[in-house]
Short mmCIF file of C-alpha atoms in Angstrom, two decimals:
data_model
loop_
_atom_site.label_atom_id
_atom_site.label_comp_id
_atom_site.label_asym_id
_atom_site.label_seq_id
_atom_site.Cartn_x
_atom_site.Cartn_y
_atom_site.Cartn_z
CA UNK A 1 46.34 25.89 272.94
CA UNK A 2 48.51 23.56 274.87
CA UNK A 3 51.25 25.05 276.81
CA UNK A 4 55.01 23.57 277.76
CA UNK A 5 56.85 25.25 280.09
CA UNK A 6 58.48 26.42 283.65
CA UNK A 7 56.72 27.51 286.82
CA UNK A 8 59.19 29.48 288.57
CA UNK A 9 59.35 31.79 291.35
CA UNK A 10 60.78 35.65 290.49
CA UNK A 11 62.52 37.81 292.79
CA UNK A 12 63.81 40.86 292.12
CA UNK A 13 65.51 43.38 294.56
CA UNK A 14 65.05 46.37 292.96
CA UNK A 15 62.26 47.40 291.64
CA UNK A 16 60.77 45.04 294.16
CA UNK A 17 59.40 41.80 292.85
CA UNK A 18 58.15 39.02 293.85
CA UNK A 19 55.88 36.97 291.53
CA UNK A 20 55.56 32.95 290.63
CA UNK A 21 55.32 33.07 286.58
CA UNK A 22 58.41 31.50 284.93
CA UNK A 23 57.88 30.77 281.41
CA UNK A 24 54.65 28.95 280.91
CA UNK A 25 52.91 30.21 283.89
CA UNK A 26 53.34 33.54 282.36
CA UNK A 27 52.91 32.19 278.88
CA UNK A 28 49.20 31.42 280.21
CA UNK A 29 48.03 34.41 281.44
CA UNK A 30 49.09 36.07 277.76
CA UNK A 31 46.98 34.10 276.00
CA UNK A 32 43.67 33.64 279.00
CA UNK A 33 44.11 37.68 278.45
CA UNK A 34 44.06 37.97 274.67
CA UNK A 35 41.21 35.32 274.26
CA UNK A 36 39.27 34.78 277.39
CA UNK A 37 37.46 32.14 275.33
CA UNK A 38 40.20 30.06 275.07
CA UNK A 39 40.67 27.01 276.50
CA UNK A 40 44.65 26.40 277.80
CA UNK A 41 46.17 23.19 278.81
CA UNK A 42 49.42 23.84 280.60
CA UNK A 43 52.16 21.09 281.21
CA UNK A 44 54.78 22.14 283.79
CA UNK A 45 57.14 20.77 286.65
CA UNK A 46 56.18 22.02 290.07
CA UNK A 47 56.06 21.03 293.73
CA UNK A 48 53.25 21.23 296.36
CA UNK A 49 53.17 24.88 296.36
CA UNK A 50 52.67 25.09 292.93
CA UNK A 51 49.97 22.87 292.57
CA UNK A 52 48.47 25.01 294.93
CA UNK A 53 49.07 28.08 292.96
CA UNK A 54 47.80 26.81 289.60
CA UNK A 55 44.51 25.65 291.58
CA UNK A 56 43.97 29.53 292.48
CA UNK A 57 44.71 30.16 288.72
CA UNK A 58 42.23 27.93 286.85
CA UNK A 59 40.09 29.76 288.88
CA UNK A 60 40.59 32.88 286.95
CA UNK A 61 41.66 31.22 283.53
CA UNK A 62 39.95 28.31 281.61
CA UNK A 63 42.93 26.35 282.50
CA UNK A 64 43.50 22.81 282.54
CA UNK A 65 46.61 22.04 284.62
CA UNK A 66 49.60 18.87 284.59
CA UNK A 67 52.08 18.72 286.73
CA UNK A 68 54.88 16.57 287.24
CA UNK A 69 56.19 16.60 289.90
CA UNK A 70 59.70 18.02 291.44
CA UNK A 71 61.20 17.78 294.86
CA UNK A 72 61.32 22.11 294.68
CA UNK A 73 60.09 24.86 292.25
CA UNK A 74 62.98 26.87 290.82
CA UNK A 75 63.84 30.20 291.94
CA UNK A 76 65.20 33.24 289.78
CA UNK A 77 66.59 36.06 291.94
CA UNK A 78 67.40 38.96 290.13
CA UNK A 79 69.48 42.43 291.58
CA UNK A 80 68.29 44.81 289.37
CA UNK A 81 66.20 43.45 285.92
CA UNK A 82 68.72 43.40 283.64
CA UNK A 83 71.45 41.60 286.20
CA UNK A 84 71.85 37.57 285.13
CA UNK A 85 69.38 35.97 288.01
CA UNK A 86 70.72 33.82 290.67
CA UNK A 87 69.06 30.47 289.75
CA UNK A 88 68.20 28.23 292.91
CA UNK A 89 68.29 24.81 292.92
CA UNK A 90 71.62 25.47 290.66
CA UNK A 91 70.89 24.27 287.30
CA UNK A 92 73.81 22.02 287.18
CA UNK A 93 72.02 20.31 290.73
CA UNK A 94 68.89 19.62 289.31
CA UNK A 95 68.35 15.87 287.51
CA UNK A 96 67.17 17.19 284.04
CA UNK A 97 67.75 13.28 282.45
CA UNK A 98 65.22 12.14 285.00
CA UNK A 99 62.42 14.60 284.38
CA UNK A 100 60.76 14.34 281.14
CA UNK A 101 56.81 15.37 279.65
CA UNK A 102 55.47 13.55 276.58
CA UNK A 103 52.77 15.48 274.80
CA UNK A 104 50.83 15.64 271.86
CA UNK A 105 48.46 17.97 270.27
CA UNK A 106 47.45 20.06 267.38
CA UNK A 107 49.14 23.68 268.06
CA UNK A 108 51.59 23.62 271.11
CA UNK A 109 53.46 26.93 272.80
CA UNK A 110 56.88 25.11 274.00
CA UNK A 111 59.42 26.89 276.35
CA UNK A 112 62.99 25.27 277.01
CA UNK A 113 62.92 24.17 280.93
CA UNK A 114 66.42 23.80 282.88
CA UNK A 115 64.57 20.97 285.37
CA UNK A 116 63.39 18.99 282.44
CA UNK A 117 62.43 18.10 279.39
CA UNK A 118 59.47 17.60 277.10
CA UNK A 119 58.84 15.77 273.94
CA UNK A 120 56.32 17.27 271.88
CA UNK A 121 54.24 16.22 268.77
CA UNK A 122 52.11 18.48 267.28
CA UNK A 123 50.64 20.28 264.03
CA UNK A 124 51.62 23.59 264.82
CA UNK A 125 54.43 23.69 267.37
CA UNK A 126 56.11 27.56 268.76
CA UNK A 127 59.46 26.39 269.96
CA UNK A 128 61.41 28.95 272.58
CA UNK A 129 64.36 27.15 273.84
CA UNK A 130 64.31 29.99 277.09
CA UNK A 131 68.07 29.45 277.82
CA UNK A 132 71.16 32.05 277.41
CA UNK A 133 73.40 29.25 278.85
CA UNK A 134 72.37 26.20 277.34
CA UNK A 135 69.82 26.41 274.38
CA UNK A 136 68.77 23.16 273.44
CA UNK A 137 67.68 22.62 269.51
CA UNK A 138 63.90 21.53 269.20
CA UNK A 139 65.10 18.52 267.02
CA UNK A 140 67.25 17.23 270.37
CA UNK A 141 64.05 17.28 272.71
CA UNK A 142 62.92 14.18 270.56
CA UNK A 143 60.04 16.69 269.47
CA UNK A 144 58.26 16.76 266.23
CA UNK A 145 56.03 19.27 263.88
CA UNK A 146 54.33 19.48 261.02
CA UNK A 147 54.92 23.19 261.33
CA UNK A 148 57.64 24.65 263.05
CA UNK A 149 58.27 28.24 264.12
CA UNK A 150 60.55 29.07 266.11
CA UNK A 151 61.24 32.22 268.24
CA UNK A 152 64.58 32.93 269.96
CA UNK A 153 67.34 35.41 270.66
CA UNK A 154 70.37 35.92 268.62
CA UNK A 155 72.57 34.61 271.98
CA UNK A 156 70.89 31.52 272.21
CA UNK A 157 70.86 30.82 268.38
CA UNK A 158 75.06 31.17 268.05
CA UNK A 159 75.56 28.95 271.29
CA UNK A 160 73.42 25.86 269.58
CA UNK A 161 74.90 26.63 266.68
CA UNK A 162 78.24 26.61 268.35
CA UNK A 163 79.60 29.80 266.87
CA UNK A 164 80.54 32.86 268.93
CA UNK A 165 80.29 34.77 265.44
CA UNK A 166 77.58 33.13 263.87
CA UNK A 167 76.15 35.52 261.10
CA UNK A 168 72.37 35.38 260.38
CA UNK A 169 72.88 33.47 257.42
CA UNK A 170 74.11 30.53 259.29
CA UNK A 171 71.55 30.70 261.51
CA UNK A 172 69.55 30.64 258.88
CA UNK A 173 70.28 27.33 257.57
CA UNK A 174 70.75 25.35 260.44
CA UNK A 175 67.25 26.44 261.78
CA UNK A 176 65.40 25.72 258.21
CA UNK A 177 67.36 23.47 256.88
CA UNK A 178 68.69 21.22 260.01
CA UNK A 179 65.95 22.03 262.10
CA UNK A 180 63.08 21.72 259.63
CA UNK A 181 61.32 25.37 260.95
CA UNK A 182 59.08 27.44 258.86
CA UNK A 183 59.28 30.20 260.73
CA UNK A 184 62.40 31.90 262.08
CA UNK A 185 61.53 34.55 264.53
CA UNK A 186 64.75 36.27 266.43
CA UNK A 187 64.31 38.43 269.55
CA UNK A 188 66.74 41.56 269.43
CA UNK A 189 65.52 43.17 272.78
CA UNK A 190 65.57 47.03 272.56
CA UNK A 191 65.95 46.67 269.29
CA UNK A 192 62.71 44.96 267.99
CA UNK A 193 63.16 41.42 265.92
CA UNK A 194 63.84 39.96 262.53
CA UNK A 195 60.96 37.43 261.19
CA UNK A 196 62.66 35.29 258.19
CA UNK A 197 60.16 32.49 256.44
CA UNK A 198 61.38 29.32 254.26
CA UNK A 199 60.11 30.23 251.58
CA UNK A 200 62.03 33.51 251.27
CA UNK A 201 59.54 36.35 253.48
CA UNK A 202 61.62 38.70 255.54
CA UNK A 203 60.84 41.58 257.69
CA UNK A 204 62.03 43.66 260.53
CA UNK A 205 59.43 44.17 263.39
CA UNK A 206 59.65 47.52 264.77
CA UNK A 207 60.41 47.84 269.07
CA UNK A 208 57.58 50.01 270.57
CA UNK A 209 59.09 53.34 272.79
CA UNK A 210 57.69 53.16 276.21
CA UNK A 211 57.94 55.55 279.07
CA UNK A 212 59.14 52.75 281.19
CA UNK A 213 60.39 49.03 280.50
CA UNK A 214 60.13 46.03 282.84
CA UNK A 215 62.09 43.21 280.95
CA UNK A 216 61.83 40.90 282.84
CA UNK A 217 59.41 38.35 281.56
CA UNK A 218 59.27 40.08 278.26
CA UNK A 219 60.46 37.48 276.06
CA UNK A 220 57.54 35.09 277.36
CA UNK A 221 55.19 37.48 276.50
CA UNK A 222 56.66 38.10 272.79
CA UNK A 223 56.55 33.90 272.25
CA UNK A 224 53.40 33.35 273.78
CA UNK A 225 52.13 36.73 271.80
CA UNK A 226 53.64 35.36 268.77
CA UNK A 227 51.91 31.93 268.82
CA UNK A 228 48.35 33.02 269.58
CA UNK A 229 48.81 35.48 266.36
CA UNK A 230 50.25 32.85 264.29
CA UNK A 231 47.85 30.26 264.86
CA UNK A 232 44.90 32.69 264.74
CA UNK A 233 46.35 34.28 261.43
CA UNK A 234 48.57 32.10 259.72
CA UNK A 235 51.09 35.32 259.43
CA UNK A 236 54.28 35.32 260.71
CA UNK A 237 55.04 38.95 260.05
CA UNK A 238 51.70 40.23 261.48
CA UNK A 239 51.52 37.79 264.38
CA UNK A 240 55.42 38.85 265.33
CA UNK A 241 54.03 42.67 264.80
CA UNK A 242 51.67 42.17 267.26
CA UNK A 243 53.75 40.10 269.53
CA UNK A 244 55.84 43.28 269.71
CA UNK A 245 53.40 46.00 270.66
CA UNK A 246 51.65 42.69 273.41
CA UNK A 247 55.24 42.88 274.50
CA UNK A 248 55.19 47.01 274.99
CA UNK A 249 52.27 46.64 276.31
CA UNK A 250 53.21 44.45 279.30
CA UNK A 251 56.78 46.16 279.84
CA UNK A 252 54.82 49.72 280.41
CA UNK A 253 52.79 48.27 283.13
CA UNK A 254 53.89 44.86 284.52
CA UNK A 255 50.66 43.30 283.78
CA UNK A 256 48.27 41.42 281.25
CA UNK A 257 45.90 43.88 280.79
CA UNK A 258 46.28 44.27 276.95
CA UNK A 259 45.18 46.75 274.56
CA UNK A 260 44.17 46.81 270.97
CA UNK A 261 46.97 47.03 268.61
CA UNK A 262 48.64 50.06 268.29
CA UNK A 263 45.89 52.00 269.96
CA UNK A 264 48.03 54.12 272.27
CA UNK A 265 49.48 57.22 270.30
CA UNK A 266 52.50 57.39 273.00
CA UNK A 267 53.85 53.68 272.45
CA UNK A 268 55.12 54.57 269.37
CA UNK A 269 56.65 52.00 266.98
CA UNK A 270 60.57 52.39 265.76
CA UNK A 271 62.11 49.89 263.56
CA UNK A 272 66.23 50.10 264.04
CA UNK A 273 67.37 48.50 261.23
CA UNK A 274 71.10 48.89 262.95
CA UNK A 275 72.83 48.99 266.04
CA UNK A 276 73.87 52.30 266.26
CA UNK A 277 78.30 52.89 265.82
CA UNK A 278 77.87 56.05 267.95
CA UNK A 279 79.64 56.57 271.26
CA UNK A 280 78.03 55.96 274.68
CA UNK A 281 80.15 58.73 277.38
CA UNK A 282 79.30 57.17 280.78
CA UNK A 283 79.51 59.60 283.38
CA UNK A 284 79.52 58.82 287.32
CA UNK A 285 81.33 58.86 290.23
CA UNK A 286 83.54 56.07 291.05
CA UNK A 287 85.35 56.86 294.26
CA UNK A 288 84.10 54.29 296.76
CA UNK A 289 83.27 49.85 296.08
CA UNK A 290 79.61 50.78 295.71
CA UNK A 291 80.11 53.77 293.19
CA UNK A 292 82.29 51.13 291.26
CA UNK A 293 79.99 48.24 291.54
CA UNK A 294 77.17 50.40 289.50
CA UNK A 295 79.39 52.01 286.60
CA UNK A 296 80.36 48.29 286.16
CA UNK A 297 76.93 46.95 286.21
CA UNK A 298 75.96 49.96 283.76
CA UNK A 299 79.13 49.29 281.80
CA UNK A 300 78.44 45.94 280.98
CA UNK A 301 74.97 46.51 280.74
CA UNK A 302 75.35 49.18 277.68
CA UNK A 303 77.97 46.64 276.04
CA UNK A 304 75.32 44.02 276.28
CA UNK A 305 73.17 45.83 274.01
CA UNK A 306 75.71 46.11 271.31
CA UNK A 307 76.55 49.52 271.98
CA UNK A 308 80.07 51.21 271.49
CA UNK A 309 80.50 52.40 274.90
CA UNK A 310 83.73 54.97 276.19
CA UNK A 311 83.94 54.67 280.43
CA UNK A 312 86.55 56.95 282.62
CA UNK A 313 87.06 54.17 285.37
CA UNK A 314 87.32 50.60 282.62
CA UNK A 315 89.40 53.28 280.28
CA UNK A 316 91.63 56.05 281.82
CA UNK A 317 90.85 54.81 285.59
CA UNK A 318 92.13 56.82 288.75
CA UNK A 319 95.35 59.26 288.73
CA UNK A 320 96.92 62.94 288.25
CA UNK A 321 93.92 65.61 286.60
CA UNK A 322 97.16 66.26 283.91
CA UNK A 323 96.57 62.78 283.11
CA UNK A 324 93.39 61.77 283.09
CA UNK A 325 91.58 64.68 282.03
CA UNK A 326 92.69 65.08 278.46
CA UNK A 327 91.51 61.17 278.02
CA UNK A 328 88.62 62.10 279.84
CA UNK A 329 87.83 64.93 277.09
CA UNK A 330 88.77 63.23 273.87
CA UNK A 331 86.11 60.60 275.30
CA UNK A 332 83.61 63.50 275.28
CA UNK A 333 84.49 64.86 272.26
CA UNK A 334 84.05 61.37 270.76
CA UNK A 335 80.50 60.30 272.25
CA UNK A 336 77.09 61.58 270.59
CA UNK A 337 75.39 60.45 273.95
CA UNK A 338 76.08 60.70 277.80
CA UNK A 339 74.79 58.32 280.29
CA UNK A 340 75.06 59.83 283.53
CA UNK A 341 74.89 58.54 287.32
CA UNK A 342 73.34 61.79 289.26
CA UNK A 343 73.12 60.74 292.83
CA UNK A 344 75.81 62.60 294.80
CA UNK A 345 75.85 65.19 292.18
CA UNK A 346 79.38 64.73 291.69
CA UNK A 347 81.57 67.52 290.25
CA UNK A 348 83.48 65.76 287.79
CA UNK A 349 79.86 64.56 286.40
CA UNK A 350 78.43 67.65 286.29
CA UNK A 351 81.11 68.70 284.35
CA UNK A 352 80.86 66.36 281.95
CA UNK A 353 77.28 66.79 281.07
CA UNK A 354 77.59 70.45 280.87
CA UNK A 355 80.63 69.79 277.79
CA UNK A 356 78.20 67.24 276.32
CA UNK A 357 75.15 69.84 276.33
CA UNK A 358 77.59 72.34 274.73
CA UNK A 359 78.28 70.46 272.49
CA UNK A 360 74.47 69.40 271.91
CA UNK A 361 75.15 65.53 273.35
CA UNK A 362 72.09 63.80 274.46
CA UNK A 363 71.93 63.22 277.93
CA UNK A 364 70.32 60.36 280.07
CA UNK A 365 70.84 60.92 283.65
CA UNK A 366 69.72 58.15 286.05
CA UNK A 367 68.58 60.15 289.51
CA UNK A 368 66.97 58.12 292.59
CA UNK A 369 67.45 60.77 295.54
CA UNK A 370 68.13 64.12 294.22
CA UNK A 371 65.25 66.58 294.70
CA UNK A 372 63.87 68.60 291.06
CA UNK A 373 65.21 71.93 292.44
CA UNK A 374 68.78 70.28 292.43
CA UNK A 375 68.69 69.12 288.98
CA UNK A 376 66.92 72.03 287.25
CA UNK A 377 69.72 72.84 284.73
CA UNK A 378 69.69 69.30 283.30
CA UNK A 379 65.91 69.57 283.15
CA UNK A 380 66.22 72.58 281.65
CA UNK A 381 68.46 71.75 278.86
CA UNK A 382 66.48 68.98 277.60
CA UNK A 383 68.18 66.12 279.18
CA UNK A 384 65.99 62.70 280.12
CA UNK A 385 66.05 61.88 283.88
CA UNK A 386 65.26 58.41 284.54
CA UNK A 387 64.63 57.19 288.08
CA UNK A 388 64.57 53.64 286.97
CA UNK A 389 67.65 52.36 285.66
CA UNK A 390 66.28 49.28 283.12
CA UNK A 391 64.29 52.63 281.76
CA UNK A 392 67.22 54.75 281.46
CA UNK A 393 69.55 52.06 279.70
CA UNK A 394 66.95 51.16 277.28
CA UNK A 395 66.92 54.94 275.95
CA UNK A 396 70.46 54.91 275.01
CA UNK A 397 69.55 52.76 272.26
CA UNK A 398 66.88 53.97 271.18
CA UNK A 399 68.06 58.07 271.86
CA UNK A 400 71.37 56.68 269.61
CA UNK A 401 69.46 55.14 266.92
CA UNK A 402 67.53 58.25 266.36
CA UNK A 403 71.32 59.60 265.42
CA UNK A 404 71.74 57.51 262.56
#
């Protein structure tokens, strides 16, 4: 398998992080895990350092290595995983018209860079344009395949197409029809993906529940998954099913070490076939810039998964209890779900989870620094704690979809 794609370095300030993968580094390691047998030529960009790093690699893979070369690697620095990273050089720096990779080859893995760009031409070519900002169509690398699949998120798809709204049909037809794909594979996060052939196969590929999620990375994993399934079975569906539980897999544990398909009884497959119209309460304190900063972040974070989300401080904000609190309650009475910040225990919060449980709400409550004796009541009435936050956001969907 021939590899295209970035060699980045990953920071991330909580849960600590700090990791050189990017999307073909990573892309590597999938598929030296899955097959040890297999031989992997990877083309990336890179500087002195990461020559040096891929040496230590193709120690441990059978890796064949090209670099071109780049004054400095790119850095991703991320707050929290689900924050947009701080890129470094700034993409709009970096001189992506003067870097460029020509390769050929039978079946080729190719990720979208932001330092430069590679024309492909190959039998069987995986095509992940890797960019929320600026997607670039496979056709407009000056690429070319016999057989085309590609894999990529519904964001990405509507900004090459062009389209805020696109619908699925449209992306549809520009990607078969325009773009010349056989395959259309389209990452939905939490929520699993959609696999649509030309010739007229559809199916929706069930998200695996995990205790934990590290996203981060997750979408390499699911393309690189993807195309060692594919080319191994010629099955789009079943190589995109297995992409998905390679993908659970690695977000459980933050590593490589795979395990057969669906061989663990507790990562447990769940196909959403719709976001769920249920209303998200989110419950937290929001009295000081810090308080405010994380209901945002959380906030956004919820709306970003398509979820219909009701927030105190973005919807009633600060003033008199005569005013606020009746807002405050119809908000409750509205939500099937609360999301709740529990550091500082804060009255008002507490409050609100014990209407919710009342009125038999679920209840996520995301808790770094209180101690189990201080929270027994929620643990008591069934709700989920969550010391990570990625964790506890990903279980809204997933608790809400199990509503409908």
């Amino acid at each position: 398998m021939i590899i295209v794609g970035g060699t980045y370095d990953e920071f991330c300030f909580e849960p600590r992080w700090e990791k050189k993968f990017g999307s073909g580094l990573r892309a590597c390691w999938v598929l030296g895990r899955l097959d040890p047998d297999q031989e992997i030529v990877f083309h990336t960009f890179g500087d002195a350092e990461t020559r040096t790093y891929l040496e230590q690699v193709a120690g441990e893979l059978k890796l064949t290595y090209h670099i071109t070369p780049i004054k400095k690697a790119v850095q991703f620095k991320y707050g929290y995983p689900l924050a947009d990273p701080i890129v470094a050089p700034r993409p709009d720096t970096l001189k992506f018209g003067d870097n460029n990779i020509a390769i050929s080859g039978d079946n080729i893995l190719y990720y979208g860079m932001i330092e430069g760009n590679a024309a492909v031409h190959g039998e069987k070519v995986i095509y992940d344009p890797q960019s929320p900002s600026n997607p670039i169509p496979f056709s407009a690398t000056g690429s070319t395949a016999k057989r085309l699949a590609v894999v990529i998120n519904v964001v990405e798809a509507r900004k090459i197409l062009g389209q805020a709204e696109s619908d699925l049909a449209a992306i549809e037809d520009f990607f078969f029809n325009q773009e010349g794909a056989e395959v259309l594979v389209i990452k939905m996060g939490a929520k699993g993906a959609l696999v649509k052939t030309k010739t007229g196969q559809e199916a929706i590929i069930p998200v695996y529940e995990t205790k934990s999620i590290w996203p981060i990375g997750s979408g390499d994993v699911f393309a690189a998954s993807f195309a060692h399934h594919w080319v191994k079975t010629d099955d789009a569906v079943l190589a995109a099913r297995y992409a998905s539980w390679d993908t659970a897999v690695y977000c459980s544990t933050r590593n490589f070490n795979f395990i057969p398909f669906e061989s663990d009884p507790e990562i447990k497959p769940f196909v959403i076939k719709h976001y769920p119209k249920e209303q998200v309460y989110l419950a937290g304190p929001f009295f000081t810039f810090s308080e405010r900063w994380l209901i945002d972040q959380i906030y956004h974070c919820l709306l970003h998964m398509n979820l219909n989300v009701f927030s105190p401080w973005h919807h009633v904000g600060l003033g008199e209890a005569s005013v606020v609190v009746p807002l405050d309650i119809k908000g409750l009475n509205e939500s099937k779900l609360i999301f709740a910040v529990l550091d500082g225990l804060d009255s008002g919060t507490l409050f609100e989870i014990g209407f919710g449980i009342a009125k038999e709400c679920t209840v996520i409550g995301y808790v770094e620094n209180e101690s189990t004796e201080s929270i027994k009541m929620l643990e008591g009435t069934n709700c989920v704690i969550e010391k990570d936050l990625t964790t506890a956001i990903y279980k809204c969907l997933w608790a809400l979809a199990k509503h409908e």
